[in-house]
PDB file of C-alpha atoms in Angstrom:
ATOM      1  CA  MET A   1      59.752  35.774  30.208  1.00  0.00           C
ATOM      2  CA  SER A   2      58.565  38.468  27.908  1.00  0.00           C
ATOM      3  CA  ALA A   3      56.250  38.049  24.966  1.00  0.00           C
ATOM      4  CA  THR A   4      59.104  39.001  22.631  1.00  0.00           C
ATOM      5  CA  PHE A   5      61.082  35.928  23.699  1.00  0.00           C
ATOM      6  CA  ALA A   6      58.138  33.641  22.922  1.00  0.00           C
ATOM      7  CA  VAL A   7      57.722  35.242  19.484  1.00  0.00           C
ATOM      8  CA  ILE A   8      61.417  34.726  18.695  1.00  0.00           C
ATOM      9  CA  VAL A   9      61.349  31.095  19.830  1.00  0.00           C
ATOM     10  CA  GLY A  10      58.181  30.510  17.792  1.00  0.00           C
ATOM     11  CA  ALA A  11      59.772  32.068  14.700  1.00  0.00           C
ATOM     12  CA  VAL A  12      62.863  29.871  15.038  1.00  0.00           C
ATOM     13  CA  ILE A  13      60.731  26.731  15.417  1.00  0.00           C
ATOM     14  CA  ALA A  14      58.539  27.790  12.467  1.00  0.00           C
ATOM     15  CA  HIS A  15      61.614  28.382  10.292  1.00  0.00           C
ATOM     16  CA  TRP A  16      62.961  24.929  11.197  1.00  0.00           C
ATOM     17  CA  TYR A  17      59.573  23.295  10.557  1.00  0.00           C
ATOM     18  CA  ASP A  18      59.096  25.065   7.207  1.00  0.00           C
ATOM     19  CA  GLY A  19      62.483  23.749   6.069  1.00  0.00           C
ATOM     20  CA  ARG A  20      61.503  20.228   7.096  1.00  0.00           C
ATOM     21  CA  ALA A  21      58.047  20.570   5.515  1.00  0.00           C
ATOM     22  CA  LYS A  22      59.509  21.507   2.132  1.00  0.00           C
ATOM     23  CA  SER A  23      61.451  18.235   2.068  1.00  0.00           C
ATOM     24  CA  MET A  24      58.349  16.110   2.739  1.00  0.00           C
ATOM     25  CA  PRO A  25      56.673  14.072  -0.026  1.00  0.00           C
ATOM     26  CA  ASN A  26      53.565  16.226   0.464  1.00  0.00           C
ATOM     27  CA  PRO A  27      54.815  19.690   1.525  1.00  0.00           C
ATOM     28  CA  GLY A  28      51.388  21.312   1.230  1.00  0.00           C
ATOM     29  CA  ARG A  29      49.956  18.890   3.764  1.00  0.00           C
ATOM     30  CA  ALA A  30      52.875  19.506   6.110  1.00  0.00           C
ATOM     31  CA  GLN A  31      52.351  23.267   5.943  1.00  0.00           C
ATOM     32  CA  ARG A  32      48.615  22.940   6.552  1.00  0.00           C
ATOM     33  CA  LEU A  33      49.194  20.685   9.570  1.00  0.00           C
ATOM     34  CA  GLY A  34      51.692  23.205  10.946  1.00  0.00           C
ATOM     35  CA  THR A  35      49.199  26.028  10.552  1.00  0.00           C
ATOM     36  CA  LEU A  36      46.415  23.988  12.165  1.00  0.00           C
ATOM     37  CA  VAL A  37      48.492  22.995  15.172  1.00  0.00           C
ATOM     38  CA  ALA A  38      49.850  26.531  15.678  1.00  0.00           C
ATOM     39  CA  SER A  39      46.328  27.955  15.420  1.00  0.00           C
ATOM     40  CA  GLY A  40      45.069  25.334  17.841  1.00  0.00           C
ATOM     41  CA  LEU A  41      47.726  26.265  20.386  1.00  0.00           C
ATOM     42  CA  ILE A  42      46.842  29.956  20.110  1.00  0.00           C
ATOM     43  CA  VAL A  43      43.089  29.390  20.351  1.00  0.00           C
ATOM     44  CA  GLY A  44      43.465  26.807  23.102  1.00  0.00           C
ATOM     45  CA  GLU A  45      45.537  29.213  25.182  1.00  0.00           C
ATOM     46  CA  SER A  46      42.933  31.930  24.673  1.00  0.00           C
ATOM     47  CA  ILE A  47      40.044  29.659  25.649  1.00  0.00           C
ATOM     48  CA  TRP A  48      41.971  28.463  28.689  1.00  0.00           C
ATOM     49  CA  GLY A  49      42.580  32.091  29.721  1.00  0.00           C
ATOM     50  CA  VAL A  50      38.843  32.802  29.665  1.00  0.00           C
ATOM     51  CA  ILE A  51      38.010  29.597  31.582  1.00  0.00           C
ATOM     52  CA  ASN A  52      40.720  30.309  34.144  1.00  0.00           C
ATOM     53  CA  ALA A  53      39.489  33.888  34.614  1.00  0.00           C
ATOM     54  CA  GLY A  54      35.968  32.569  35.200  1.00  0.00           C
ATOM     55  CA  LEU A  55      37.234  30.067  37.764  1.00  0.00           C
ATOM     56  CA  ILE A  56      39.240  32.771  39.548  1.00  0.00           C
ATOM     57  CA  VAL A  57      36.160  34.996  39.794  1.00  0.00           C
ATOM     58  CA  GLY A  58      33.811  32.128  40.632  1.00  0.00           C
ATOM     59  CA  PHE A  59      35.944  30.676  43.421  1.00  0.00           C
ATOM     60  CA  SER A  60      37.478  34.005  44.584  1.00  0.00           C
ATOM     61  CA  LYS A  61      40.919  32.373  44.611  1.00  0.00           C
ATOM     62  CA  ASP A  62      44.093  33.266  42.719  1.00  0.00           C
ATOM     63  CA  ALA A  63      44.697  29.636  41.771  1.00  0.00           C
ATOM     64  CA  PRO A  64      41.391  27.750  41.962  1.00  0.00           C
ATOM     65  CA  ILE A  65      42.722  24.535  40.440  1.00  0.00           C
ATOM     66  CA  ALA A  66      46.282  24.579  41.802  1.00  0.00           C
ATOM     67  CA  LEU A  67      47.752  21.087  41.852  1.00  0.00           C
ATOM     68  CA  VAL A  68      50.656  21.939  44.150  1.00  0.00           C
ATOM     69  CA  PRO A  69      51.239  24.661  46.759  1.00  0.00           C
ATOM     70  CA  GLU A  70      52.975  27.906  45.774  1.00  0.00           C
ATOM     71  CA  THR A  71      56.065  26.794  47.696  1.00  0.00           C
ATOM     72  CA  PHE A  72      56.625  23.786  45.395  1.00  0.00           C
ATOM     73  CA  ALA A  73      59.885  24.959  43.795  1.00  0.00           C
ATOM     74  CA  PRO A  74      60.083  22.533  40.820  1.00  0.00           C
ATOM     75  CA  ALA A  75      56.646  23.584  39.488  1.00  0.00           C
ATOM     76  CA  PRO A  76      57.905  26.136  36.907  1.00  0.00           C
ATOM     77  CA  TRP A  77      60.506  23.720  35.570  1.00  0.00           C
ATOM     78  CA  LEU A  78      58.000  20.876  35.379  1.00  0.00           C
ATOM     79  CA  GLY A  79      55.689  23.175  33.421  1.00  0.00           C
ATOM     80  CA  VAL A  80      58.458  24.074  30.968  1.00  0.00           C
ATOM     81  CA  ILE A  81      59.440  20.419  30.552  1.00  0.00           C
ATOM     82  CA  GLY A  82      55.800  19.437  29.964  1.00  0.00           C
ATOM     83  CA  PHE A  83      55.280  22.215  27.418  1.00  0.00           C
ATOM     84  CA  VAL A  84      58.498  21.420  25.541  1.00  0.00           C
ATOM     85  CA  GLY A  85      57.553  17.734  25.571  1.00  0.00           C
ATOM     86  CA  ALA A  86      54.126  18.536  24.109  1.00  0.00           C
ATOM     87  CA  ILE A  87      55.685  20.712  21.368  1.00  0.00           C
ATOM     88  CA  VAL A  88      58.246  18.040  20.465  1.00  0.00           C
ATOM     89  CA  TRP A  89      55.490  15.397  20.332  1.00  0.00           C
ATOM     90  CA  LEU A  90      53.198  17.629  18.197  1.00  0.00           C
ATOM     91  CA  TYR A  91      55.919  18.491  15.670  1.00  0.00           C
ATOM     92  CA  GLY A  92      56.983  14.837  15.493  1.00  0.00           C
ATOM     93  CA  TRP A  93      53.370  13.823  14.924  1.00  0.00           C
ATOM     94  CA  MET A  94      52.976  16.424  12.174  1.00  0.00           C
ATOM     95  CA  LEU A  95      56.161  15.304  10.435  1.00  0.00           C
ATOM     96  CA  ARG A  96      55.112  11.641  10.609  1.00  0.00           C
ATOM     97  CA  ARG A  97      51.643  12.466   9.240  1.00  0.00           C
ATOM     98  CA  SER A  98      53.144  14.620   6.491  1.00  0.00           C
ATOM     99  CA  ALA A  99      55.407  11.802   5.368  1.00  0.00           C
ATOM    100  CA  VAL A 100      52.348   9.895   4.140  1.00  0.00           C
ATOM    101  CA  VAL A 101      52.202  10.252   0.353  1.00  0.00           C
ATOM    102  CA  GLY A 102      48.859  11.024  -1.247  1.00  0.00           C
ATOM    103  CA  SER A 103      45.733  12.764  -0.105  1.00  0.00           C
ATOM    104  CA  SER A 104      43.960   9.621   1.114  1.00  0.00           C
ATOM    105  CA  VAL A 105      45.180   9.050   4.645  1.00  0.00           C
ATOM    106  CA  THR A 106      43.755   6.653   7.193  1.00  0.00           C
ATOM    107  CA  HIS A 107      42.954   8.106  10.604  1.00  0.00           C
ATOM    108  CA  ARG A 108      45.250   6.877  13.297  1.00  0.00           C
ATOM    109  CA  THR A 109      46.950   8.425  16.295  1.00  0.00           C
TER     110      THR A 109
END
């Protein structure tokens, strides 16, 4: 996949989320949560890239923490399913947290 495809998918999801956020009792909170989660995904991916590069150099292996062999055919699809599942869970969590009216919110997961 190209980077352009990821940008388009992200823009479509952001447009959908912004529409949902505007209908929340506290739209400002919903927008802030969306920004925080998106920023966290970007920074987390960057940090992981640096850690992975260090592991590759340190262990002199292309895949130092590979969980399955390269010949394991379902691996790409399992990765996509896991990523989509994480995104669906995160957006659901943000929408549930944004539905709470008021600025005083108890911490729960």
